[in-house]
Short mmCIF file of C-alpha atoms in Angstrom, two decimals:
data_model
loop_
_atom_site.label_atom_id
_atom_site.label_comp_id
_atom_site.label_asym_id
_atom_site.label_seq_id
_atom_site.Cartn_x
_atom_site.Cartn_y
_atom_site.Cartn_z
CA MET A 1 14.67 8.89 18.26
CA PHE A 2 17.06 6.21 17.10
CA ASN A 3 16.66 4.36 20.39
CA LEU A 4 12.93 4.35 19.77
CA LEU A 5 13.50 3.22 16.20
CA ARG A 6 15.70 0.35 17.35
CA MET A 7 13.01 -0.73 19.81
CA ASP A 8 10.28 -0.48 17.15
CA LEU A 9 12.28 -2.52 14.65
CA TYR A 10 12.87 -5.16 17.33
CA ARG A 11 9.12 -5.30 17.97
CA VAL A 12 8.45 -5.68 14.25
CA LYS A 13 10.97 -8.49 13.99
CA ARG A 14 9.50 -10.31 16.98
CA GLY A 15 5.85 -9.74 16.07
CA ARG A 16 3.71 -11.96 13.87
CA SER A 17 1.45 -9.46 12.15
CA VAL A 18 4.11 -8.15 9.74
CA TYR A 19 4.75 -11.70 8.47
CA VAL A 20 1.06 -12.60 8.31
CA ILE A 21 0.26 -9.52 6.20
CA PHE A 22 3.17 -10.23 3.85
CA GLY A 23 2.03 -13.84 3.56
CA ILE A 24 -1.46 -12.66 2.56
CA LEU A 25 0.06 -10.44 -0.14
CA LEU A 26 2.05 -13.36 -1.55
CA PHE A 27 -0.93 -15.70 -1.40
CA CYS A 28 -3.06 -13.20 -3.33
CA SER A 29 -0.32 -12.95 -5.96
CA VAL A 30 -0.30 -16.73 -6.39
CA ALA A 31 -4.09 -16.76 -6.74
CA ILE A 32 -4.04 -13.96 -9.33
CA PHE A 33 -1.26 -15.59 -11.36
CA GLY A 34 -3.09 -18.92 -11.26
CA MET A 35 -6.31 -17.31 -12.45
CA LEU A 36 -4.55 -15.42 -15.26
CA TRP A 37 -2.75 -18.59 -16.35
CA LEU A 38 -6.09 -20.40 -16.60
CA LEU A 39 -7.85 -17.58 -18.45
CA ALA A 40 -5.20 -16.07 -20.73
CA THR A 41 -2.65 -18.73 -21.72
CA PRO A 42 -3.19 -21.58 -24.22
CA GLY A 43 -2.11 -24.28 -21.76
CA GLY A 44 -4.22 -22.82 -18.98
CA GLN A 45 -7.29 -22.47 -21.20
CA LYS A 46 -7.12 -26.17 -22.08
CA THR A 47 -7.23 -26.94 -18.37
CA ALA A 48 -10.04 -24.43 -17.84
CA LEU A 49 -12.05 -26.06 -20.65
CA ARG A 50 -11.48 -29.51 -19.20
CA ILE A 51 -12.72 -28.55 -15.73
CA GLY A 52 -15.65 -26.55 -17.12
CA MET A 53 -14.38 -23.16 -16.01
CA LEU A 54 -14.56 -21.72 -19.55
CA SER A 55 -16.68 -22.41 -22.59
CA THR A 56 -15.34 -22.49 -26.14
CA GLU A 57 -17.12 -19.21 -26.92
CA GLU A 58 -15.33 -17.43 -24.07
CA LEU A 59 -11.80 -18.39 -25.09
CA GLY A 60 -11.28 -15.49 -27.47
CA GLU A 61 -12.48 -12.95 -24.92
CA PHE A 62 -9.68 -13.78 -22.49
CA ARG A 63 -6.79 -14.29 -24.91
CA GLU A 64 -6.14 -10.55 -25.07
CA LEU A 65 -6.23 -10.16 -21.29
CA LEU A 66 -2.45 -9.86 -20.97
CA ASP A 67 -1.78 -7.96 -24.20
CA GLY A 68 0.39 -4.90 -23.62
CA THR A 69 1.11 -5.86 -20.01
CA ASN A 70 4.60 -6.38 -18.62
CA VAL A 71 5.62 -7.78 -15.25
CA LEU A 72 5.60 -4.33 -13.60
CA GLY A 73 2.08 -3.67 -14.86
CA LEU A 74 0.95 -7.04 -13.57
CA PHE A 75 2.58 -6.32 -10.21
CA ARG A 76 0.76 -3.02 -9.77
CA GLN A 77 -2.57 -4.37 -11.05
CA ALA A 78 -2.39 -7.32 -8.69
CA SER A 79 -2.03 -5.27 -5.52
CA LEU A 80 -1.37 -1.53 -5.65
CA ASP A 81 -3.87 -0.25 -8.23
CA ALA A 82 -6.87 -1.93 -6.61
CA GLY A 83 -5.96 -0.79 -3.10
CA MET A 84 -5.23 -4.22 -1.65
CA TYR A 85 -1.67 -3.31 -0.71
CA ASN A 86 -2.59 -0.07 1.08
CA THR A 87 -5.42 -1.78 2.95
CA LEU A 88 -3.23 -4.61 4.25
CA PHE A 89 -0.25 -2.36 4.94
CA GLY A 90 -2.54 0.11 6.72
CA ILE A 91 -4.03 -2.62 8.91
CA TRP A 92 -0.56 -3.79 9.93
CA PHE A 93 0.57 -0.24 10.75
CA MET A 94 -2.64 0.43 12.66
CA LEU A 95 -2.08 -2.68 14.80
CA PHE A 96 1.51 -1.66 15.40
CA ILE A 97 0.55 1.82 16.65
CA CYS A 98 -2.71 1.07 18.46
CA THR A 99 -1.03 -1.66 20.49
CA ASP A 100 0.92 1.10 22.27
CA PHE A 101 -2.29 2.87 23.27
CA GLN A 102 -4.37 -0.21 24.07
CA SER A 103 -1.68 -1.76 26.29
CA GLY A 104 -0.72 1.50 27.99
CA PHE A 105 2.86 1.12 26.77
CA ILE A 106 2.64 4.61 25.31
CA LYS A 107 2.89 6.04 28.85
CA ASN A 108 6.23 4.31 29.42
CA ILE A 109 7.50 5.56 26.05
CA MET A 110 6.51 9.17 26.76
CA ALA A 111 8.01 9.02 30.25
CA LEU A 112 11.38 8.27 28.67
CA HIS A 113 10.98 10.39 25.54
CA GLN A 114 9.13 13.60 26.30
CA ASN A 115 9.66 15.00 22.82
CA ARG A 116 6.63 13.48 21.12
CA TRP A 117 7.90 14.25 17.64
CA ARG A 118 10.44 11.49 18.20
CA TYR A 119 7.60 9.02 18.58
CA VAL A 120 6.06 10.17 15.28
CA GLY A 121 9.42 10.03 13.52
CA SER A 122 10.22 6.57 14.85
CA LYS A 123 6.88 5.12 13.77
CA LEU A 124 7.14 6.56 10.27
CA LEU A 125 10.74 5.41 9.82
CA THR A 126 9.69 1.93 10.92
CA ALA A 127 6.78 2.01 8.49
CA GLY A 128 9.11 3.21 5.73
CA ILE A 129 11.49 0.29 6.25
CA VAL A 130 8.67 -2.26 6.33
CA ASP A 131 7.00 -0.62 3.32
CA LEU A 132 10.20 -0.82 1.29
CA CYS A 133 10.73 -4.47 2.27
CA TYR A 134 7.11 -5.28 1.34
CA LEU A 135 7.33 -3.60 -2.07
CA LEU A 136 10.69 -5.09 -3.01
CA GLY A 137 9.81 -8.53 -1.64
CA HIS A 138 6.45 -8.54 -3.39
CA LEU A 139 8.01 -7.46 -6.69
CA ALA A 140 10.69 -10.15 -6.39
CA PHE A 141 7.98 -12.75 -5.73
CA THR A 142 6.03 -11.50 -8.76
CA LEU A 143 9.14 -11.94 -10.93
CA LEU A 144 9.57 -15.46 -9.53
CA LEU A 145 5.94 -16.35 -10.22
CA ASN A 146 6.17 -15.01 -13.75
CA GLY A 147 9.13 -17.31 -14.36
CA LEU A 148 7.39 -20.30 -12.80
CA PHE A 149 4.28 -19.73 -14.91
CA GLY A 150 6.34 -19.71 -18.11
CA ASN A 151 6.97 -15.95 -18.45
CA MET A 152 3.34 -15.05 -19.12
CA VAL A 153 4.30 -11.39 -19.53
CA PRO A 154 7.59 -9.74 -20.60
CA GLY A 155 9.93 -8.07 -18.13
CA ALA A 156 10.14 -4.34 -17.42
CA GLY A 157 13.08 -1.97 -17.75
CA TRP A 158 14.98 -0.94 -14.62
CA ARG A 159 14.28 2.79 -15.18
CA GLU A 160 10.52 2.41 -15.22
CA THR A 161 10.72 0.00 -12.28
CA VAL A 162 12.71 2.46 -10.17
CA PHE A 163 10.45 5.35 -11.20
CA TYR A 164 7.27 3.48 -10.30
CA LEU A 165 8.54 1.95 -7.05
CA SER A 166 9.91 5.28 -5.82
CA TYR A 167 6.64 7.15 -6.11
CA ALA A 168 4.63 4.10 -4.97
CA TRP A 169 6.75 4.03 -1.81
CA LEU A 170 6.21 7.76 -1.28
CA LEU A 171 2.44 7.52 -1.72
CA THR A 172 2.13 4.47 0.52
CA MET A 173 4.18 6.33 3.14
CA ALA A 174 1.73 9.22 2.89
CA PHE A 175 -1.00 6.67 3.57
CA ALA A 176 0.97 5.39 6.56
CA ALA A 177 1.07 8.97 7.90
CA LEU A 178 -2.73 9.10 7.52
CA ILE A 179 -3.02 5.88 9.55
CA LEU A 180 -0.72 7.33 12.21
CA PHE A 181 -2.87 10.45 12.44
CA ALA A 182 -6.06 8.35 12.70
CA CYS A 183 -4.56 6.18 15.45
CA VAL A 184 -3.40 9.21 17.45
CA LEU A 185 -6.84 10.79 16.99
CA PHE A 186 -9.06 7.80 17.82
CA ARG A 187 -6.67 5.54 19.78
CA ASN A 188 -8.93 2.64 18.90
CA MET A 189 -8.27 -0.42 16.73
CA ALA A 190 -11.80 -0.56 15.32
CA ALA A 191 -11.67 3.07 14.18
CA GLY A 192 -8.14 2.59 12.81
CA THR A 193 -9.23 -0.50 10.86
CA LEU A 194 -12.18 1.40 9.41
CA VAL A 195 -9.91 4.21 8.22
CA ALA A 196 -7.44 1.71 6.70
CA VAL A 197 -10.20 -0.13 4.81
CA LEU A 198 -12.23 2.89 3.65
CA PHE A 199 -9.25 4.94 2.49
CA GLY A 200 -6.89 2.10 1.52
CA SER A 201 -9.40 0.26 -0.67
CA GLY A 202 -10.48 3.51 -2.31
CA PHE A 203 -14.12 2.95 -1.37
CA LEU A 204 -14.55 6.41 0.13
CA VAL A 205 -12.57 8.20 -2.59
CA MET A 206 -14.28 6.42 -5.49
CA THR A 207 -17.75 6.94 -4.01
CA LEU A 208 -17.04 10.65 -3.65
CA TYR A 209 -15.51 10.73 -7.15
CA ARG A 210 -18.64 9.25 -8.73
CA VAL A 211 -20.89 11.69 -6.91
CA CYS A 212 -18.73 14.70 -7.80
CA SER A 213 -18.43 13.55 -11.41
CA LEU A 214 -22.19 13.89 -11.79
CA PHE A 215 -21.66 17.62 -11.31
CA HIS A 216 -18.37 17.67 -13.29
CA MET A 217 -16.46 18.38 -10.07
CA GLY A 218 -14.43 15.18 -9.66
CA GLY A 219 -11.12 16.42 -11.08
CA TRP A 220 -9.63 17.46 -7.74
CA LEU A 221 -9.92 13.89 -6.44
CA GLU A 222 -7.25 12.82 -8.93
CA TYR A 223 -4.79 14.33 -6.47
CA THR A 224 -5.76 12.00 -3.64
CA ILE A 225 -3.39 9.27 -2.47
CA TYR A 226 -5.59 6.45 -3.78
CA LEU A 227 -6.13 7.79 -7.31
CA SER A 228 -2.54 9.00 -7.64
CA LEU A 229 -1.39 5.46 -6.92
CA ALA A 230 -4.07 3.75 -9.03
CA THR A 231 -3.73 5.95 -12.11
CA GLY A 232 -0.13 7.12 -11.81
CA PRO A 233 2.24 6.71 -14.79
CA GLU A 234 4.20 3.51 -15.24
CA ARG A 235 7.17 5.33 -16.77
CA TYR A 236 8.49 8.88 -16.85
CA ALA A 237 7.53 10.73 -20.02
CA SER A 238 7.26 14.40 -19.07
CA ALA A 239 7.40 16.76 -16.10
CA ARG A 240 3.65 16.24 -15.59
CA ASP A 241 4.41 12.72 -14.45
CA LEU A 242 6.20 14.13 -11.40
CA LYS A 243 2.94 15.31 -9.83
CA VAL A 244 2.62 11.94 -8.07
CA TYR A 245 5.75 12.82 -6.09
CA LEU A 246 4.24 16.17 -5.10
CA VAL A 247 1.04 14.46 -3.95
CA GLY A 248 3.04 11.97 -1.88
CA ILE A 249 5.29 14.60 -0.30
CA GLY A 250 2.36 16.93 0.38
CA PHE A 251 0.17 14.38 2.14
CA LEU A 252 3.13 12.87 3.99
CA ALA A 253 4.03 16.28 5.40
CA LEU A 254 0.39 17.17 6.15
CA TYR A 255 -0.52 14.01 8.05
CA THR A 256 2.84 13.84 9.83
CA ALA A 257 2.43 17.41 11.09
CA ALA A 258 -1.19 16.75 12.09
CA ALA A 259 -0.24 13.60 14.02
CA GLY A 260 2.66 15.33 15.78
CA LEU A 261 0.64 18.39 16.78
CA LEU A 262 -2.28 16.27 17.99
CA LEU A 263 0.02 14.07 20.04
CA LYS A 264 1.59 17.14 21.66
CA LYS A 265 -1.76 18.70 22.60
CA ARG A 266 -3.60 15.63 23.88
CA ASP A 267 -2.91 13.87 27.15
CA ILE A 268 -1.61 10.32 26.95
#
């Protein structure tokens, strides 16, 4: 498996998609910080008034926009809570996997590595490394932007940062396992993209949640990957806050097992 992992990491390093996706994440962060600076800071509001973006009556409405928010909260609101991160990360991982099937390279891999669980393990380990680099790199860039924009929000403690990033990584890895399962099932980039967008953005989950809530049956959807990530705690307060880890571990195991079993049973 480690030979496969080494090959996959080499492909990631040489490919363009992983850098393009990360660049999109950073660009979105710059756009969000710029917008918040214009709407919620005194200096930015003067500029917004001058260019006609805000009226005098609207100034008070936006001044409280950043109240109670620290840099970790801004980081998660800018990408993870709204589903942007999972969508982009899922699209990259889908491209990475589906390329094997579309090009026929999967046949060469399976000829050398007949144990198909090694393929699943290698892909998820690769995704885990990229996911960790994305999260840490994006957080570091958020800290840099906050400094460049005059420390719009206060910093966050290292304990709450580690707590949040650890379960965010686990939940996004569970989402990566879902993408792997979808790619093994459909073996098609269009279908994989649809799964990444519908599940990553939360469109499917939130639509189902609204429908179920009409009948007071939406509580179980709080244990989905999307809602666990969007509404998960920012800091550890009690044992109840650990449920996000259980959701991540459960879905990671479920989708990994499903992808491995499906890959074993279907012809390449």
